[in-house]
């Protein structure tokens, strides 16, 4: 056979190609249900984020909502609470890390790093689970006027930082953002939203 000669495909070549393609499509169709069942269902995706209207929270008021099966504390702190938190030296903190999912992992636990940020220092959003054994602390209680876990005696300040007791870490701050002046979204942004 010369180099310039072309070979016409035979019927056998066509049957091999069709059979191979049918096998690939069949294998894909057979495995798709197993792959598809690994995706989270709609109820799980719905819990990925929640939006909370905070318009009624005056300074000094708190709201507890449920997100992913855990309580989340939202507090509109008073000027005095912010002042007390800012007056605390970082060296006095048992846990010097902010534990804020919205910031870098090594961010120091300043009051600003624990709050909703510049211009919204009065707002604090935290997962309301004690970092010792998972109890739910009481708000505006304890030695530092923040949260107190009566089960084992952990005291948190007005920025949710552990100050006294067996808890090893500050109360965690979930991913959140203000979607308007009066609505905060906790969790990941919904698909297709900015």
PDB file of C-alpha atoms in Angstrom, residues 13-136:
ATOM      1  CA  UNK A  13     -14.725  -0.674  11.607  1.00  0.00           C
ATOM      2  CA  UNK A  14     -18.129   1.022  11.802  1.00  0.00           C
ATOM      3  CA  UNK A  15     -19.534  -1.754  14.012  1.00  0.00           C
ATOM      4  CA  UNK A  16     -16.525  -1.538  16.366  1.00  0.00           C
ATOM      5  CA  UNK A  17     -17.000   2.223  16.693  1.00  0.00           C
ATOM      6  CA  UNK A  18     -20.754   1.993  17.282  1.00  0.00           C
ATOM      7  CA  UNK A  19     -20.364  -0.842  19.784  1.00  0.00           C
ATOM      8  CA  UNK A  20     -17.686   1.048  21.711  1.00  0.00           C
ATOM      9  CA  UNK A  21     -19.785   4.211  21.835  1.00  0.00           C
ATOM     10  CA  UNK A  22     -22.863   2.260  22.951  1.00  0.00           C
ATOM     11  CA  UNK A  23     -20.783   0.645  25.704  1.00  0.00           C
ATOM     12  CA  UNK A  24     -19.527   4.040  26.923  1.00  0.00           C
ATOM     13  CA  UNK A  25     -23.032   5.528  26.935  1.00  0.00           C
ATOM     14  CA  UNK A  26     -24.410   2.429  28.686  1.00  0.00           C
ATOM     15  CA  UNK A  27     -21.702   2.518  31.367  1.00  0.00           C
ATOM     16  CA  UNK A  28     -22.375   6.226  31.935  1.00  0.00           C
ATOM     17  CA  UNK A  29     -26.123   5.634  32.169  1.00  0.00           C
ATOM     18  CA  UNK A  30     -25.609   2.775  34.623  1.00  0.00           C
ATOM     19  CA  UNK A  31     -23.267   4.746  36.911  1.00  0.00           C
ATOM     20  CA  UNK A  32     -25.108   8.098  36.823  1.00  0.00           C
ATOM     21  CA  UNK A  33     -27.624   7.215  39.584  1.00  0.00           C
ATOM     22  CA  UNK A  34     -24.750   6.349  41.921  1.00  0.00           C
ATOM     23  CA  UNK A  35     -22.936   9.590  41.136  1.00  0.00           C
ATOM     24  CA  UNK A  36     -26.117  11.686  41.315  1.00  0.00           C
ATOM     25  CA  UNK A  37     -27.088  10.359  44.763  1.00  0.00           C
ATOM     26  CA  UNK A  38     -23.880  11.863  46.213  1.00  0.00           C
ATOM     27  CA  UNK A  39     -25.079  15.409  45.590  1.00  0.00           C
ATOM     28  CA  UNK A  40     -26.744  17.150  48.560  1.00  0.00           C
ATOM     29  CA  UNK A  41     -30.514  17.281  48.349  1.00  0.00           C
ATOM     30  CA  UNK A  42     -32.560  20.477  48.240  1.00  0.00           C
ATOM     31  CA  UNK A  43     -33.195  20.548  51.997  1.00  0.00           C
ATOM     32  CA  UNK A  44     -29.448  20.458  52.682  1.00  0.00           C
ATOM     33  CA  UNK A  45     -28.767  23.199  50.144  1.00  0.00           C
ATOM     34  CA  UNK A  46     -31.515  25.307  51.701  1.00  0.00           C
ATOM     35  CA  UNK A  47     -29.692  25.161  55.034  1.00  0.00           C
ATOM     36  CA  UNK A  48     -26.411  26.281  53.470  1.00  0.00           C
ATOM     37  CA  UNK A  49     -27.410  29.871  54.152  1.00  0.00           C
ATOM     38  CA  UNK A  50     -30.166  31.779  55.878  1.00  0.00           C
ATOM     39  CA  UNK A  51     -31.129  35.436  55.782  1.00  0.00           C
ATOM     40  CA  UNK A  52     -32.128  37.127  59.018  1.00  0.00           C
ATOM     41  CA  UNK A  53     -33.965  40.441  59.360  1.00  0.00           C
ATOM     42  CA  UNK A  54     -32.294  42.385  62.177  1.00  0.00           C
ATOM     43  CA  UNK A  55     -34.225  45.638  61.782  1.00  0.00           C
ATOM     44  CA  UNK A  56     -35.923  45.279  65.181  1.00  0.00           C
ATOM     45  CA  UNK A  57     -32.691  44.752  67.170  1.00  0.00           C
ATOM     46  CA  UNK A  58     -31.943  47.933  69.101  1.00  0.00           C
ATOM     47  CA  UNK A  59     -28.547  48.366  70.824  1.00  0.00           C
ATOM     48  CA  UNK A  60     -28.354  45.893  73.722  1.00  0.00           C
ATOM     49  CA  UNK A  61     -30.722  43.380  72.084  1.00  0.00           C
ATOM     50  CA  UNK A  62     -29.891  39.861  70.878  1.00  0.00           C
ATOM     51  CA  UNK A  63     -31.471  37.309  68.614  1.00  0.00           C
ATOM     52  CA  UNK A  64     -30.764  33.591  68.405  1.00  0.00           C
ATOM     53  CA  UNK A  65     -31.401  31.812  65.103  1.00  0.00           C
ATOM     54  CA  UNK A  66     -30.789  28.235  64.015  1.00  0.00           C
ATOM     55  CA  UNK A  67     -28.299  27.569  61.202  1.00  0.00           C
ATOM     56  CA  UNK A  68     -27.141  24.074  60.229  1.00  0.00           C
ATOM     57  CA  UNK A  69     -28.685  22.723  63.423  1.00  0.00           C
ATOM     58  CA  UNK A  70     -26.713  25.067  65.690  1.00  0.00           C
ATOM     59  CA  UNK A  71     -27.718  28.265  67.481  1.00  0.00           C
ATOM     60  CA  UNK A  72     -26.248  31.497  66.140  1.00  0.00           C
ATOM     61  CA  UNK A  73     -26.176  34.578  68.370  1.00  0.00           C
ATOM     62  CA  UNK A  74     -26.722  37.935  66.671  1.00  0.00           C
ATOM     63  CA  UNK A  75     -26.226  40.917  68.976  1.00  0.00           C
ATOM     64  CA  UNK A  76     -26.449  44.654  68.467  1.00  0.00           C
ATOM     65  CA  UNK A  77     -23.916  45.662  71.096  1.00  0.00           C
ATOM     66  CA  UNK A  78     -24.050  48.857  73.114  1.00  0.00           C
ATOM     67  CA  UNK A  79     -21.294  51.469  73.027  1.00  0.00           C
ATOM     68  CA  UNK A  80     -20.261  50.334  76.529  1.00  0.00           C
ATOM     69  CA  UNK A  81     -19.913  46.695  75.406  1.00  0.00           C
ATOM     70  CA  UNK A  82     -17.717  47.754  72.479  1.00  0.00           C
ATOM     71  CA  UNK A  83     -15.666  49.999  74.755  1.00  0.00           C
ATOM     72  CA  UNK A  84     -15.139  47.152  77.258  1.00  0.00           C
ATOM     73  CA  UNK A  85     -14.061  44.763  74.490  1.00  0.00           C
ATOM     74  CA  UNK A  86     -11.642  47.319  73.011  1.00  0.00           C
ATOM     75  CA  UNK A  87     -10.139  47.987  76.445  1.00  0.00           C
ATOM     76  CA  UNK A  88      -9.025  44.361  76.781  1.00  0.00           C
ATOM     77  CA  UNK A  89      -5.353  43.854  75.952  1.00  0.00           C
ATOM     78  CA  UNK A  90      -4.692  40.960  73.564  1.00  0.00           C
ATOM     79  CA  UNK A  91      -2.159  39.558  76.050  1.00  0.00           C
ATOM     80  CA  UNK A  92      -5.021  38.985  78.525  1.00  0.00           C
ATOM     81  CA  UNK A  93      -6.870  36.690  76.113  1.00  0.00           C
ATOM     82  CA  UNK A  94      -6.830  32.945  76.594  1.00  0.00           C
ATOM     83  CA  UNK A  95      -7.272  32.473  72.814  1.00  0.00           C
ATOM     84  CA  UNK A  96      -5.526  35.215  70.788  1.00  0.00           C
ATOM     85  CA  UNK A  97      -7.001  34.111  67.416  1.00  0.00           C
ATOM     86  CA  UNK A  98     -10.154  35.764  66.005  1.00  0.00           C
ATOM     87  CA  UNK A  99     -11.798  32.469  64.871  1.00  0.00           C
ATOM     88  CA  UNK A 100     -13.673  34.459  62.215  1.00  0.00           C
ATOM     89  CA  UNK A 101     -14.512  32.476  59.054  1.00  0.00           C
ATOM     90  CA  UNK A 102     -14.607  35.777  57.141  1.00  0.00           C
ATOM     91  CA  UNK A 103     -10.944  36.600  57.889  1.00  0.00           C
ATOM     92  CA  UNK A 104      -7.538  34.939  57.618  1.00  0.00           C
ATOM     93  CA  UNK A 105      -6.974  32.052  60.037  1.00  0.00           C
ATOM     94  CA  UNK A 106      -4.200  33.863  61.925  1.00  0.00           C
ATOM     95  CA  UNK A 107      -6.104  37.139  62.455  1.00  0.00           C
ATOM     96  CA  UNK A 108      -5.679  38.375  66.058  1.00  0.00           C
ATOM     97  CA  UNK A 109      -8.790  38.445  68.258  1.00  0.00           C
ATOM     98  CA  UNK A 110      -9.262  42.214  68.341  1.00  0.00           C
ATOM     99  CA  UNK A 111     -12.781  43.481  68.903  1.00  0.00           C
ATOM    100  CA  UNK A 112     -12.938  44.687  65.285  1.00  0.00           C
ATOM    101  CA  UNK A 113     -11.872  41.253  63.974  1.00  0.00           C
ATOM    102  CA  UNK A 114     -14.645  39.641  66.022  1.00  0.00           C
ATOM    103  CA  UNK A 115     -17.353  42.119  64.952  1.00  0.00           C
ATOM    104  CA  UNK A 116     -19.074  42.659  61.603  1.00  0.00           C
ATOM    105  CA  UNK A 117     -16.228  44.980  60.618  1.00  0.00           C
ATOM    106  CA  UNK A 118     -15.471  48.628  60.070  1.00  0.00           C
ATOM    107  CA  UNK A 119     -18.618  50.733  60.403  1.00  0.00           C
ATOM    108  CA  UNK A 120     -20.583  47.844  61.892  1.00  0.00           C
ATOM    109  CA  UNK A 121     -18.578  47.227  65.069  1.00  0.00           C
ATOM    110  CA  UNK A 122     -21.815  47.083  67.051  1.00  0.00           C
ATOM    111  CA  UNK A 123     -22.872  43.853  65.342  1.00  0.00           C
ATOM    112  CA  UNK A 124     -21.546  40.482  66.415  1.00  0.00           C
ATOM    113  CA  UNK A 125     -22.602  37.164  64.866  1.00  0.00           C
ATOM    114  CA  UNK A 126     -21.332  33.971  66.528  1.00  0.00           C
ATOM    115  CA  UNK A 127     -22.084  30.272  66.647  1.00  0.00           C
ATOM    116  CA  UNK A 128     -23.610  29.859  70.098  1.00  0.00           C
ATOM    117  CA  UNK A 129     -21.832  26.660  71.071  1.00  0.00           C
ATOM    118  CA  UNK A 130     -19.308  26.600  73.917  1.00  0.00           C
ATOM    119  CA  UNK A 131     -15.939  25.430  72.648  1.00  0.00           C
ATOM    120  CA  UNK A 132     -15.433  23.224  75.717  1.00  0.00           C
ATOM    121  CA  UNK A 133     -18.122  20.548  75.445  1.00  0.00           C
ATOM    122  CA  UNK A 134     -20.707  22.029  73.087  1.00  0.00           C
ATOM    123  CA  UNK A 135     -23.147  23.553  75.589  1.00  0.00           C
ATOM    124  CA  UNK A 136     -25.139  26.686  74.710  1.00  0.00           C
TER     125      UNK A 136
END
